[in-house]
Coordinates of C-alpha atoms in Angstrom, one line a residue:
Chain A
M13 CA 0.0 0.0 0.0
R14 CA 2.8 2.4 0.9
K15 CA 4.6 1.6 -2.3
A16 CA 1.4 2.3 -4.3
I17 CA 1.2 5.7 -2.6
G18 CA 4.8 6.3 -3.5
W19 CA 4.1 5.5 -7.1
I20 CA 1.2 7.8 -7.0
V21 CA 3.4 10.6 -5.7
I22 CA 5.9 9.9 -8.5
A23 CA 3.1 10.0 -11.0
F24 CA 1.9 13.3 -9.5
V25 CA 5.4 14.8 -10.0
V26 CA 5.4 13.5 -13.6
G27 CA 2.0 15.1 -14.1
C28 CA 3.2 18.4 -12.9
A29 CA 6.2 18.2 -15.3
V30 CA 3.8 17.5 -18.2
G31 CA 1.7 20.4 -17.1
F32 CA 4.7 22.6 -17.1
F33 CA 6.1 21.7 -20.4
A34 CA 2.8 21.4 -22.3
P35 CA 2.4 25.2 -22.4
W36 CA 5.9 25.5 -23.8
E37 CA 4.9 23.4 -26.7
S38 CA 1.7 25.4 -27.1
S39 CA 3.8 28.7 -27.2
K40 CA 6.1 27.5 -29.9
E41 CA 3.0 26.8 -32.1
K42 CA 1.6 30.3 -31.4
V43 CA 5.0 31.9 -32.2
Q44 CA 5.2 30.0 -35.4
S45 CA 1.6 30.9 -36.3
A46 CA 2.3 34.6 -35.6
Q47 CA 5.5 34.6 -37.7
D48 CA 3.6 32.9 -40.5
S49 CA 0.8 35.5 -40.4
L50 CA 3.3 38.3 -40.3
K51 CA 5.2 36.9 -43.3
V52 CA 1.9 36.5 -45.3
Y53 CA 0.9 40.1 -44.5
K54 CA 4.4 41.4 -45.2
D55 CA 4.5 39.7 -48.6
K56 CA 1.1 41.2 -49.5
Y57 CA 2.3 44.6 -48.2
D58 CA 5.5 44.4 -50.3
A59 CA 3.5 43.4 -53.4
T60 CA 1.2 46.3 -52.9
I61 CA 4.2 48.7 -52.5
R62 CA 5.9 47.3 -55.5
R63 CA 2.7 47.7 -57.6
G64 CA 2.4 51.3 -56.4
E65 CA 6.0 52.0 -57.4
S66 CA 5.3 50.4 -60.8
L67 CA 2.3 52.6 -61.3
E68 CA 4.3 55.6 -60.2
A69 CA 6.9 54.9 -62.9
E70 CA 4.0 54.6 -65.4
V71 CA 2.7 58.0 -64.2
R72 CA 6.1 59.6 -64.7
V73 CA 6.2 58.3 -68.3
K74 CA 2.6 59.5 -69.0
S75 CA 3.5 62.9 -67.4
V76 CA 6.4 63.3 -69.8
E77 CA 4.1 62.5 -72.8
S78 CA 1.4 64.9 -71.4
A79 CA 4.0 67.7 -71.1
R80 CA 5.1 67.1 -74.7
L81 CA 1.5 67.3 -75.9
T82 CA 0.9 70.4 -73.9
A83 CA 4.0 72.0 -75.5
R84 CA 2.8 71.0 -78.9
A85 CA -0.7 72.5 -78.3
D86 CA 0.9 75.7 -77.0
S87 CA 3.0 75.9 -80.1
L88 CA 0.0 75.5 -82.3
E89 CA -1.8 78.2 -80.4
R90 CA 1.1 80.5 -81.1
V91 CA 0.9 79.6 -84.8
V92 CA -2.8 80.6 -84.7
D93 CA -1.9 83.9 -82.9
T94 CA 0.7 84.6 -85.6
L95 CA -1.8 83.9 -88.4
E96 CA -4.3 86.2 -86.7
S97 CA -1.6 89.0 -86.5
G98 CA -0.9 88.5 -90.2
R99 CA -4.6 88.6 -91.0
Q100 CA -5.0 91.9 -89.2
E101 CA -2.0 93.3 -91.0
G102 CA -3.5 92.1 -94.3
V103 CA -6.7 93.9 -93.6
V104 CA -4.9 97.2 -93.1
K105 CA -2.8 96.7 -96.3
V106 CA -5.9 96.1 -98.4
A107 CA -7.7 99.0 -96.7
N108 CA -4.7 101.2 -97.8
L109 CA -5.3 100.2 -101.5
F110 CA -7.2 103.2 -102.7
Q111 CA -6.3 103.9 -106.3
P112 CA -8.0 101.8 -109.0
D113 CA -4.6 100.4 -110.3
E114 CA -3.6 99.3 -106.8
L115 CA -6.9 97.4 -106.4
V116 CA -6.6 95.8 -109.9
D117 CA -3.1 94.6 -109.2
K118 CA -4.1 93.1 -105.9
M119 CA -7.2 91.5 -107.4
K120 CA -5.0 89.8 -110.0
T121 CA -2.6 88.4 -107.4
T122 CA -5.4 87.3 -105.1
F123 CA -7.4 85.6 -108.0
P124 CA -4.7 84.4 -110.4
E125 CA -7.4 82.7 -112.4
L126 CA -8.3 86.2 -113.6
K127 CA -4.9 87.6 -114.1
E128 CA -5.1 87.4 -117.9
F129 CA -8.6 88.9 -118.0
A130 CA -8.7 92.6 -118.9
M131 CA -9.9 93.6 -115.5
G132 CA -10.3 97.3 -115.1
V133 CA -12.5 100.1 -114.0
A134 CA -15.3 101.9 -115.7
R135 CA -17.2 105.1 -114.9
V136 CA -20.9 104.7 -114.8
P137 CA -23.5 107.4 -114.2
H138 CA -26.3 106.8 -111.7
P139 CA -29.7 106.9 -113.3
V140 CA -31.3 109.0 -110.6
T141 CA -28.5 111.1 -108.9
K142 CA -26.6 111.5 -112.2
I143 CA -23.4 111.1 -110.1
T144 CA -20.8 109.1 -112.0
I145 CA -19.1 106.4 -109.9
T146 CA -16.2 104.1 -110.7
V147 CA -17.0 100.4 -110.9
F148 CA -14.8 97.3 -111.3
Q149 CA -15.2 94.9 -114.1
V150 CA -14.9 91.1 -113.8
P151 CA -16.5 88.2 -115.8
L152 CA -20.0 87.8 -114.6
Q153 CA -19.7 84.3 -113.3
S154 CA -16.6 85.1 -111.3
V155 CA -18.8 87.0 -109.0
A156 CA -19.8 83.6 -107.7
T157 CA -16.3 83.2 -106.3
F158 CA -16.7 86.3 -104.2
I159 CA -20.1 85.1 -103.0
S160 CA -18.9 81.7 -102.1
D161 CA -15.7 83.0 -100.4
H162 CA -17.8 85.4 -98.4
E163 CA -20.2 82.6 -97.3
D164 CA -17.2 80.4 -96.4
M165 CA -15.7 83.2 -94.4
E166 CA -18.9 83.6 -92.4
I167 CA -19.0 79.9 -91.7
Y168 CA -15.3 79.8 -90.8
R169 CA -15.8 82.8 -88.5
R170 CA -18.6 81.0 -86.7
Q171 CA -16.5 77.8 -86.6
K172 CA -13.6 79.8 -85.1
V173 CA -15.8 81.2 -82.3
I174 CA -17.3 77.8 -81.5
L175 CA -13.9 76.0 -81.6
G176 CA -12.6 78.7 -79.3
E177 CA -15.4 77.9 -76.9
A178 CA -14.7 74.2 -77.2
I179 CA -11.0 74.7 -76.6
D180 CA -11.8 76.8 -73.5
L181 CA -14.1 74.1 -72.2
H182 CA -11.4 71.5 -72.9
K183 CA -8.9 73.6 -70.9
L184 CA -11.4 74.0 -68.0
N185 CA -12.0 70.2 -68.1
L186 CA -8.2 69.6 -68.1
A187 CA -7.9 71.9 -65.1
L188 CA -10.7 70.0 -63.4
K189 CA -9.1 66.6 -64.1
D190 CA -5.7 68.0 -62.8
T191 CA -7.6 68.8 -59.6
I192 CA -9.1 65.4 -59.4
I193 CA -5.7 63.7 -60.1
S194 CA -4.2 65.9 -57.3
L195 CA -6.9 64.8 -54.9
E196 CA -6.5 61.2 -55.9
K197 CA -2.7 61.5 -55.3
Q198 CA -3.4 63.0 -51.9
K199 CA -5.8 60.2 -51.1
A200 CA -3.3 57.6 -52.3
D201 CA -0.6 59.2 -50.1
E202 CA -2.9 59.0 -47.1
Y203 CA -3.6 55.4 -47.8
L204 CA 0.1 54.7 -48.1
R205 CA 0.9 56.4 -44.8
G206 CA -1.9 54.4 -43.2
L207 CA -0.6 51.2 -44.7
E208 CA 3.0 51.9 -43.6
Y209 CA 1.8 52.8 -40.1
G210 CA -0.4 49.6 -40.0
M211 CA 2.6 47.5 -41.2
K212 CA 4.9 48.9 -38.6
R213 CA 2.4 48.5 -35.8
Y214 CA 1.7 44.9 -36.9
E215 CA 5.4 44.1 -36.9
D216 CA 5.9 45.7 -33.5
L217 CA 2.9 44.0 -32.0
T218 CA 3.9 40.6 -33.5
G219 CA 7.4 41.1 -32.2
K220 CA 6.1 41.8 -28.7
Y221 CA 3.8 38.9 -28.9
I222 CA 6.6 36.6 -30.0
D223 CA 8.9 37.9 -27.2
E224 CA 6.1 37.4 -24.7
A225 CA 5.4 33.9 -26.0
N226 CA 9.1 32.9 -25.9
R227 CA 9.6 34.1 -22.4
P228 CA 9.8 31.2 -19.9
K229 CA 6.9 31.1 -17.4
L230 CA 8.1 31.3 -13.8
D231 CA 4.9 30.1 -12.2
V232 CA 4.3 26.5 -11.6
N233 CA 1.4 25.0 -13.5
L234 CA -0.5 22.9 -11.0
P235 CA -1.9 19.7 -12.6
T236 CA -5.6 19.7 -13.1
V237 CA -7.9 17.2 -11.4
S238 CA -8.0 15.0 -14.5
T239 CA -4.2 15.0 -14.6
I240 CA -4.0 14.0 -11.0
L241 CA -6.6 11.2 -11.4
G242 CA -4.8 10.1 -14.6
A243 CA -1.5 10.1 -12.9
A244 CA -3.0 8.2 -9.9
A245 CA -4.4 5.6 -12.3
V246 CA -1.0 5.3 -14.0
G247 CA 0.7 5.1 -10.6
V248 CA -1.6 2.4 -9.4
L249 CA -1.2 0.5 -12.7
I250 CA 2.6 0.7 -12.5
G251 CA 2.6 -0.1 -8.8
T252 CA 0.4 -3.2 -9.5
Q253 CA 2.7 -4.3 -12.2
V254 CA 5.8 -3.9 -10.1
E255 CA 4.3 -5.7 -7.2
G256 CA 3.1 -8.4 -9.5
R257 CA 6.6 -9.2 -10.7
K258 CA 8.0 -9.6 -7.2
Chain B
M24 CA -5.7 120.4 -97.9
T25 CA -2.1 119.3 -98.4
K26 CA -1.2 115.8 -99.5
E27 CA 0.1 115.0 -96.0
E28 CA -3.2 116.2 -94.4
I29 CA -5.1 114.1 -96.9
D30 CA -3.0 111.0 -96.1
K31 CA -3.3 111.6 -92.4
L32 CA -7.1 112.0 -92.7
Y33 CA -7.3 108.8 -94.7
Q34 CA -5.3 106.9 -92.1
D35 CA -7.7 108.2 -89.4
N36 CA -10.7 107.3 -91.5
L37 CA -9.2 103.8 -92.2
K38 CA -9.3 103.0 -88.5
Q39 CA -13.0 103.8 -88.5
F40 CA -14.2 101.9 -91.6
T41 CA -12.0 98.9 -90.9
S42 CA -13.6 98.5 -87.5
M43 CA -17.0 98.2 -89.2
R44 CA -18.4 95.0 -90.7
R45 CA -16.2 94.4 -93.7
G46 CA -18.7 94.9 -96.5
A47 CA -20.1 98.0 -94.8
G48 CA -16.7 99.4 -94.2
N49 CA -15.7 99.0 -97.8
L50 CA -18.8 100.8 -99.0
V51 CA -17.9 103.7 -96.8
K52 CA -14.4 103.5 -98.3
G53 CA -16.0 103.7 -101.7
L54 CA -17.9 106.8 -100.6
L55 CA -14.6 108.4 -99.5
F56 CA -13.1 107.5 -103.0
E57 CA -16.0 109.0 -104.9
L58 CA -16.0 112.2 -102.8
Q59 CA -12.5 113.0 -103.8
D60 CA -12.4 111.4 -107.3
D61 CA -12.9 113.3 -110.5
N62 CA -11.8 116.6 -108.9
R63 CA -14.7 116.6 -106.4
N64 CA -12.2 117.3 -103.6
T65 CA -14.7 116.7 -100.8
Y66 CA -13.4 115.2 -97.6
I67 CA -15.1 114.0 -94.4
T68 CA -13.8 112.9 -91.0
L69 CA -15.3 109.6 -89.9
R70 CA -16.0 109.0 -86.2
D71 CA -17.8 106.7 -83.8
A72 CA -18.1 103.7 -86.2
V73 CA -20.0 100.9 -84.6
P74 CA -17.6 98.0 -84.2
D75 CA -18.4 95.2 -86.6
G76 CA -21.5 97.2 -87.4
F77 CA -23.1 99.2 -90.2
V78 CA -23.2 102.7 -88.9
V79 CA -20.6 105.5 -88.8
F80 CA -20.8 109.2 -88.1
Y81 CA -18.9 111.9 -89.9
D82 CA -18.1 115.6 -89.9
M83 CA -17.3 117.7 -93.0
K84 CA -13.7 118.5 -93.5
Q85 CA -13.7 120.2 -96.9
G86 CA -16.0 120.4 -99.9
D87 CA -19.7 120.2 -100.7
P88 CA -21.9 118.6 -97.9
N89 CA -24.7 117.8 -100.4
L90 CA -22.3 115.7 -102.4
V91 CA -22.0 113.3 -99.4
L92 CA -25.7 112.8 -99.5
L93 CA -25.8 112.2 -103.2
V94 CA -22.9 109.8 -103.3
A95 CA -24.4 107.9 -100.3
Q96 CA -27.6 107.6 -102.3
T97 CA -25.8 106.6 -105.4
L98 CA -23.9 103.8 -103.6
G99 CA -27.1 102.5 -102.1
F100 CA -26.7 103.3 -98.5
K101 CA -29.6 102.5 -96.3
S102 CA -29.8 105.9 -94.7
W103 CA -27.8 109.1 -94.6
D104 CA -28.0 112.6 -93.1
A105 CA -25.6 115.5 -92.3
H106 CA -23.6 113.4 -89.8
R107 CA -24.7 109.8 -90.0
L108 CA -24.3 107.1 -92.6
E109 CA -25.9 103.6 -92.4
V110 CA -25.3 100.6 -94.7
H111 CA -27.8 97.9 -95.3
S112 CA -27.2 94.9 -93.0
A113 CA -29.5 92.3 -94.3

């Protein structure tokens, strides 16, 4: 009987040891799990950052292309301004043609189709006022040229006004899109800061968790009732076996 | 009037009739031509042209005021008086 109690005591000690080391085994699993989770998260984080950097490089390429197109558009607008200046100078030059010969010469260079025609001036009396006025002679059907050119000019003038409005609207739209892009960039920067902060906090917390999990527990883990009963049963069994061999 | 004065007057008038609608401005230019052509030697000073419009005002500089009215009628102006000229617009 005393030997059996002795075995029970031994079994109790063994139970305590198992109770002490079992949490160690459990901590190792938790550490491994935390490290695995951190690695998975870090991999996803790195992939996100790499994707962001890749997009940033693409943005830089597009920005260069955009600047090139803007410069080209500005250059074209300067060409239009130059043409407009030339047009205004042309209007003044023509307005300064006053004598009949000057107008005839200009007419022939402007409409080379008529340069061989005997264009000229004639003096015609008005039937009512009897005032004689100077008129210009061209082949009758050539008048259609002046009519069509005038009609074209009216249409071109309206097109110019409408195109000017369209260009202004495009510029306003571009400015609006620039604002949207700037806001999107600010938003992305905020997300990045949040992501970096979250990553750092996660790494810190995981590190602390792993440190805590790895630290040896100084308190003795008392066996549970089931452990004691199990150990007692094992002790009794061993004791019985030992006694039986004697 | 001297040639310099006539040239100067024409340049001043040019600014007026070129500011009008082109067809109207050139009809006014035609009136200036007829007033001085054929030894008529009549000159007016244009002023207050309606930009891109059909109306211009004038003051006599030299010559016969009635000739201005007759030439305006001959060239088919819409209306005319001692200081105002209007070209048909439509």
